Amino acid sequence: PPNLNLPSPPTFFSDVTRLTNSEPIQYILGSWDFYTLSNVLCSAPVLIPRPETEDLITLLLTSIPPSPASKKLNIIDVGTGTGCIGISILKELPNVNLYGVEPGVEAYNLTNLNINKFEKEFKRNSEYVKLYGCGIEDMEEIECDYIISNPPYIPTRDMEGLDDKVIRYEDYKALW
């Protein structure tokens, strides 16, 4: 018989219970695909990467004009969360120095795990130079070519209409 790699009964029932309690599937699985990255590590309360955020990466990648190979771009990713935005850029563009800024401890740690997981896939001469565990106002001054961010964007008045999964499990500071 084929090996279906099914979870053990206790794990299965625990996962079903978590699902019925509205926990997002990404947290239960511990990872989720994003852009061209397979299995980006995810854990509560760090914001789950959204498909709409992939559009932000596409917009940046199509907006950057070709530059000489000798010119490295400095890009700052503000509010890194899982790190998926910056890591996706490094996977797609050569000659990039990327700096991340993330004040949340859980997100900072998760970004580091994802950097280590995907760094072998970074394009030639691209690197995640530094991840700052602070707000952008507290980081050292860096000359940058681009700043990318998916900042909190949900108005406080719309909080009540959000899905229970979002309200109960995701970091509210990353949403509003």
Short mmCIF file of C-alpha atoms in Angstrom, two decimals:
data_model
loop_
_atom_site.label_atom_id
_atom_site.label_comp_id
_atom_site.label_asym_id
_atom_site.label_seq_id
_atom_site.Cartn_x
_atom_site.Cartn_y
_atom_site.Cartn_z
CA PRO A 1 0.00 0.00 0.00
CA PRO A 2 1.22 3.57 -0.65
CA ASN A 3 2.61 5.61 2.22
CA LEU A 4 0.11 8.47 2.54
CA ASN A 5 2.15 10.21 5.24
CA LEU A 6 -0.96 10.82 7.34
CA PRO A 7 -0.72 12.36 10.81
CA SER A 8 -1.11 10.13 13.84
CA PRO A 9 -4.67 10.00 15.27
CA PRO A 10 -3.86 12.30 18.24
CA THR A 11 -2.34 14.91 15.90
CA PHE A 12 -5.19 14.58 13.44
CA PHE A 13 -7.85 15.10 16.12
CA SER A 14 -5.90 17.98 17.63
CA ASP A 15 -5.70 19.64 14.20
CA VAL A 16 -9.41 19.15 13.61
CA THR A 17 -10.14 20.75 16.99
CA ARG A 18 -7.90 23.68 16.10
CA LEU A 19 -9.75 24.10 12.80
CA THR A 20 -13.16 24.03 14.49
CA ASN A 21 -11.86 26.73 16.86
CA SER A 22 -11.27 28.94 13.79
CA GLU A 23 -7.47 28.71 13.90
CA PRO A 24 -6.09 29.49 10.44
CA ILE A 25 -4.90 26.46 8.47
CA GLN A 26 -1.54 28.20 7.87
CA TYR A 27 -0.80 28.12 11.61
CA ILE A 28 -1.92 24.52 11.95
CA LEU A 29 0.27 23.41 9.04
CA GLY A 30 3.10 25.69 10.17
CA SER A 31 3.82 26.93 6.64
CA TRP A 32 2.20 28.30 3.50
CA ASP A 33 3.25 28.98 -0.08
CA PHE A 34 3.85 32.58 -1.07
CA TYR A 35 4.81 33.99 -4.47
CA THR A 36 7.61 31.63 -5.63
CA LEU A 37 8.46 30.42 -2.11
CA SER A 38 7.30 26.98 -1.02
CA ASN A 39 6.37 26.47 2.61
CA VAL A 40 7.13 29.84 4.19
CA LEU A 41 7.14 29.19 7.94
CA CYS A 42 4.06 30.64 9.66
CA SER A 43 3.11 30.84 13.32
CA ALA A 44 0.71 32.88 15.42
CA PRO A 45 0.51 35.78 15.96
CA VAL A 46 2.64 36.73 12.94
CA LEU A 47 0.49 37.94 10.05
CA ILE A 48 -0.21 35.24 7.47
CA PRO A 49 1.16 36.12 4.00
CA ARG A 50 -1.74 37.17 1.77
CA PRO A 51 -2.10 36.67 -2.00
CA GLU A 52 -2.63 40.42 -2.37
CA THR A 53 0.88 40.99 -1.02
CA GLU A 54 2.26 39.02 -3.96
CA ASP A 55 0.97 41.87 -6.15
CA LEU A 56 3.16 44.27 -4.18
CA ILE A 57 6.24 42.23 -5.07
CA THR A 58 5.24 42.06 -8.73
CA LEU A 59 4.76 45.83 -8.75
CA LEU A 60 8.22 46.41 -7.29
CA LEU A 61 9.92 43.93 -9.61
CA THR A 62 8.32 45.44 -12.70
CA SER A 63 9.13 49.00 -11.55
CA ILE A 64 12.87 48.54 -11.10
CA PRO A 65 14.75 49.53 -14.26
CA PRO A 66 17.67 47.36 -15.36
CA SER A 67 20.89 48.46 -13.71
CA PRO A 68 24.53 47.60 -14.33
CA ALA A 69 25.74 44.43 -12.64
CA SER A 70 28.22 46.54 -10.69
CA LYS A 71 25.39 48.49 -8.99
CA LYS A 72 23.83 46.82 -5.96
CA LEU A 73 20.37 47.96 -4.96
CA ASN A 74 19.69 48.68 -1.30
CA ILE A 75 16.11 47.74 -0.38
CA ILE A 76 14.48 48.10 3.03
CA ASP A 77 11.55 45.85 3.96
CA VAL A 78 9.59 47.57 6.75
CA GLY A 79 7.45 45.37 8.99
CA THR A 80 8.86 42.10 7.69
CA GLY A 81 6.44 39.72 9.43
CA THR A 82 7.40 36.28 8.10
CA GLY A 83 10.07 37.86 5.88
CA CYS A 84 8.30 36.66 2.75
CA ILE A 85 8.41 40.00 0.90
CA GLY A 86 12.15 40.58 1.26
CA ILE A 87 13.02 36.93 0.73
CA SER A 88 10.92 36.85 -2.45
CA ILE A 89 12.79 39.89 -3.76
CA LEU A 90 16.15 38.28 -3.03
CA LYS A 91 15.03 35.14 -4.84
CA GLU A 92 14.00 37.15 -7.92
CA LEU A 93 16.61 39.92 -8.22
CA PRO A 94 20.41 39.72 -8.44
CA ASN A 95 22.63 42.36 -6.84
CA VAL A 96 20.43 43.31 -3.90
CA ASN A 97 21.32 44.24 -0.33
CA LEU A 98 18.16 43.79 1.69
CA TYR A 99 17.55 45.23 5.16
CA GLY A 100 14.55 44.17 7.22
CA VAL A 101 12.87 46.09 10.01
CA GLU A 102 10.61 44.23 12.44
CA PRO A 103 9.85 45.38 16.00
CA GLY A 104 7.75 42.31 16.95
CA VAL A 105 9.76 39.58 18.69
CA GLU A 106 7.76 36.65 17.25
CA ALA A 107 7.94 38.06 13.72
CA TYR A 108 11.64 38.90 14.07
CA ASN A 109 12.40 35.30 15.08
CA LEU A 110 10.21 33.86 12.33
CA THR A 111 11.88 36.06 9.70
CA ASN A 112 15.28 34.75 10.82
CA LEU A 113 14.08 31.17 10.43
CA ASN A 114 12.75 31.89 6.94
CA ILE A 115 15.97 33.69 5.91
CA ASN A 116 17.96 30.61 6.92
CA LYS A 117 15.51 28.34 5.11
CA PHE A 118 15.59 30.21 1.78
CA GLU A 119 19.02 31.86 1.58
CA LYS A 120 20.38 29.19 -0.77
CA GLU A 121 17.72 30.31 -3.29
CA PHE A 122 18.79 33.98 -3.35
CA LYS A 123 19.92 35.29 -6.75
CA ARG A 124 23.57 35.91 -7.50
CA ASN A 125 25.15 38.60 -5.37
CA SER A 126 21.97 39.18 -3.32
CA GLU A 127 21.92 38.97 0.44
CA TYR A 128 19.82 39.69 3.50
CA VAL A 129 22.32 42.08 5.06
CA LYS A 130 20.63 42.77 8.38
CA LEU A 131 17.36 42.32 10.21
CA TYR A 132 16.67 45.08 12.72
CA GLY A 133 14.56 44.25 15.77
CA CYS A 134 13.16 47.76 16.10
CA GLY A 135 10.96 50.30 14.39
CA ILE A 136 12.23 52.12 11.30
CA GLU A 137 12.76 55.27 13.35
CA ASP A 138 15.34 53.44 15.49
CA MET A 139 17.43 51.77 12.80
CA GLU A 140 20.73 53.14 11.58
CA GLU A 141 20.69 55.43 8.59
CA ILE A 142 21.03 53.54 5.30
CA GLU A 143 21.05 54.92 1.79
CA CYS A 144 18.34 53.00 0.02
CA ASP A 145 16.98 52.73 -3.48
CA TYR A 146 13.58 51.32 -2.50
CA ILE A 147 11.47 50.84 0.59
CA ILE A 148 8.81 48.15 0.48
CA SER A 149 6.17 47.55 3.10
CA ASN A 150 2.73 46.10 3.62
CA PRO A 151 1.82 48.26 6.63
CA PRO A 152 -1.32 48.04 8.75
CA TYR A 153 -4.19 49.12 6.53
CA ILE A 154 -7.50 48.12 8.12
CA PRO A 155 -9.36 51.07 9.69
CA THR A 156 -10.24 50.56 13.35
CA ARG A 157 -13.93 51.04 12.50
CA ASP A 158 -13.76 47.89 10.29
CA MET A 159 -12.34 45.61 13.00
CA GLU A 160 -15.73 44.20 13.99
CA GLY A 161 -16.38 42.95 10.46
CA LEU A 162 -13.17 40.92 10.26
CA ASP A 163 -13.20 37.14 10.13
CA ASP A 164 -12.95 35.52 13.56
CA LYS A 165 -9.72 33.77 12.45
CA VAL A 166 -8.04 37.13 11.94
CA ILE A 167 -9.27 38.71 15.17
CA ARG A 168 -8.41 35.77 17.42
CA TYR A 169 -5.07 34.68 15.99
CA GLU A 170 -3.26 37.37 14.02
CA ASP A 171 -1.32 40.29 15.48
CA TYR A 172 -3.68 43.26 15.49
CA LYS A 173 -0.71 45.68 15.27
CA ALA A 174 0.06 44.30 11.82
CA LEU A 175 -3.49 44.89 10.59
CA TRP A 176 -4.71 48.20 12.04
#
